[in-house]
Each structure stands twice: as C-alpha cells, then as structure tokens.
Tab-separated table of C-alpha atoms in Angstrom:
chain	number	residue	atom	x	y	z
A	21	UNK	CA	32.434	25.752	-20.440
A	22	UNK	CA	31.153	24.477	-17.078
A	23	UNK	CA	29.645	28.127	-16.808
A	24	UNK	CA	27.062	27.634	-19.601
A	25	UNK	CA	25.095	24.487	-19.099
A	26	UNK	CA	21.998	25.178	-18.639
A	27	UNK	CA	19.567	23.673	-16.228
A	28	UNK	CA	15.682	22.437	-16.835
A	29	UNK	CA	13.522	20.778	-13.996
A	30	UNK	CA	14.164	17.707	-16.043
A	31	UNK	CA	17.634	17.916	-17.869
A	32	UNK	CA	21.151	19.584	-18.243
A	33	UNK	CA	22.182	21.308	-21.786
A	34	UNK	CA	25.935	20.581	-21.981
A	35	UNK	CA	28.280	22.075	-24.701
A	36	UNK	CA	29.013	19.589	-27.102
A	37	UNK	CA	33.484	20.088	-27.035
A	38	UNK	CA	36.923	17.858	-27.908
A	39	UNK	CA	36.463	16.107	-24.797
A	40	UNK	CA	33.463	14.515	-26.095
A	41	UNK	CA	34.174	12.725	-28.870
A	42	UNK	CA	33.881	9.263	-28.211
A	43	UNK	CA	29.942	9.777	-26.467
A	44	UNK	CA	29.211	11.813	-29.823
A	45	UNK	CA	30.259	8.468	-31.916
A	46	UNK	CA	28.357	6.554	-30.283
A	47	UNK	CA	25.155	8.697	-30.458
A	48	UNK	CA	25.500	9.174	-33.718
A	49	UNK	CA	26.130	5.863	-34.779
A	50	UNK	CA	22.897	4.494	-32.619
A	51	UNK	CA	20.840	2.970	-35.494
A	52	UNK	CA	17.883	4.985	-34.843
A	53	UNK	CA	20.313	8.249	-35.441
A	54	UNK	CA	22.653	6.948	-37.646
A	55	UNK	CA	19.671	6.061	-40.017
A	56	UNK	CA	17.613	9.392	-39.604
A	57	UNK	CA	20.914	11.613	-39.649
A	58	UNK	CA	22.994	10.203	-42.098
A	59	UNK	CA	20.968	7.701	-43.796
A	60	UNK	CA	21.713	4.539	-42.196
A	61	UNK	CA	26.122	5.142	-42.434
A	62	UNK	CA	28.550	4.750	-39.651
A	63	UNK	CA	30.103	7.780	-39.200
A	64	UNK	CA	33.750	7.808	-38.664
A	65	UNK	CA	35.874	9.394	-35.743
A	66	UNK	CA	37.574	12.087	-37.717
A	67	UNK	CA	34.057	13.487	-39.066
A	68	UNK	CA	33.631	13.509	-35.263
A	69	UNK	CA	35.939	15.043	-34.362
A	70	UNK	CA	35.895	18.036	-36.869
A	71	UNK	CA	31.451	18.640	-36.243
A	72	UNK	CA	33.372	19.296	-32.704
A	73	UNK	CA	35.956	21.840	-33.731
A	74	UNK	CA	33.239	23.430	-35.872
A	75	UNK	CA	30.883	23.318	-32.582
A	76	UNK	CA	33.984	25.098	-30.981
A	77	UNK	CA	34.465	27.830	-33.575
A	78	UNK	CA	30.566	28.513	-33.642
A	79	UNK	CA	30.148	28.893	-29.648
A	80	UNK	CA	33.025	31.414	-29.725
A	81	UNK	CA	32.096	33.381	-32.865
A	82	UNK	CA	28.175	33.285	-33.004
A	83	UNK	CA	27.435	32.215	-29.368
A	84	UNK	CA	26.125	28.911	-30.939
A	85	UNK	CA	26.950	25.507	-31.462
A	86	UNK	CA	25.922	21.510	-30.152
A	87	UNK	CA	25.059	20.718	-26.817
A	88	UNK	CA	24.102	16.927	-25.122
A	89	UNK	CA	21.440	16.511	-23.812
A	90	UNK	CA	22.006	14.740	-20.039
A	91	UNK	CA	19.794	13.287	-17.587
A	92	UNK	CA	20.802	12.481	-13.946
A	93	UNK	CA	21.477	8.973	-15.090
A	94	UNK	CA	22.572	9.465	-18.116
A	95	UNK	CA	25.049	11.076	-19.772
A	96	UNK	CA	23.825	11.396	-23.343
A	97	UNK	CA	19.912	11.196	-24.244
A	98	UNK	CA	19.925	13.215	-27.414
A	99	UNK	CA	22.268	15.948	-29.132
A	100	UNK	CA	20.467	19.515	-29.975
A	101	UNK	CA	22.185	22.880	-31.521
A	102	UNK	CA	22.160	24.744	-33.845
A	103	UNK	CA	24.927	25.502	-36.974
A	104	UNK	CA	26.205	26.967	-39.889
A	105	UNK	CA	24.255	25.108	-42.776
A	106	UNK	CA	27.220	23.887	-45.595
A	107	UNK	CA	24.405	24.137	-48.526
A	108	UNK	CA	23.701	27.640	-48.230
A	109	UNK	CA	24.352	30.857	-46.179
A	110	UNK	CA	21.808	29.696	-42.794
A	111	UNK	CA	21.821	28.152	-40.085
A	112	UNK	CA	20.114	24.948	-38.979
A	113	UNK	CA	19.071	23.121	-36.258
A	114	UNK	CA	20.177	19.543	-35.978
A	115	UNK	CA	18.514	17.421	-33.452
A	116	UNK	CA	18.951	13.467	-32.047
C-alpha cells in the first residue's frame, strides 16, 4: 500500500496493515492510550491483530480503514482512521 500514504508538510499517513502489529501494541498499550481507549487495560496481541484484518477488509471494501501517523523520526506518533462502529450501523473515527 506504499501507493497511498499520504504526505503533509509535517507528517506521513501510513496504512495501518499485518505488518504492523507489534508498533500498534505498543501504541495502544502507552498508558496515556491505553487509559483513554480502553480504559486503562492492556490490550492483547490477538485483539491486535484482528483491529488489523478488520483495517484490511475496510480499506478494500469502503476505501477506509487505520493509518499511523509518522514523523521523520519517528515511526509512530498517533493512530487515526476511521471504521465500522460494532454498536450500531456507523462509522467512527478512532484517534491516538
């Protein structure tokens, strides 16, 4: 998916894929997330792993899904998309 990052003066918007599942976990298990995400629990590799394949399935289907956030030094500043909400028939937008 090297084709659609998307470049700002300031950052790169990288899709989120399989290949990223270890600097997801560790993201999302950053206090600071972890605690305004999931309310304060570690979130385990296979829940990973499946927001990922979800990700996956949304980019090809609805031309949506999670992207990282990069800077030139670093890899991972934040995690932005949007996705299909599991409480209802919506989307949301998720944000870290």
């Amino acid at each position: 998916m090297e084709e659609d990052v998307i470049v700002t003066p300031r950052l790169r918007l990288v899709p989120l894929g399989p290949d990223d599942v270890a600097l997801l976990e560790r993201h999302w298990n950053l206090p600071e997330v972890s605690h305004a995400l999931f309310d304060g629990e570690s979130i385990p590799t296979d829940v990973i792993e499946e927001q990922l394949e979800i990700s996956d399935v949304d980019f090809e289907s609805d031309g949506f899904g999670l992207w990282r956030l990069e800077l030139d030094d670093a890899p991972c500043v934040g995690v932005v998309g949007l996705r299909q909400a599991s409480w209802r028939n919506s989307i949301e937008l998720i944000f870290s």
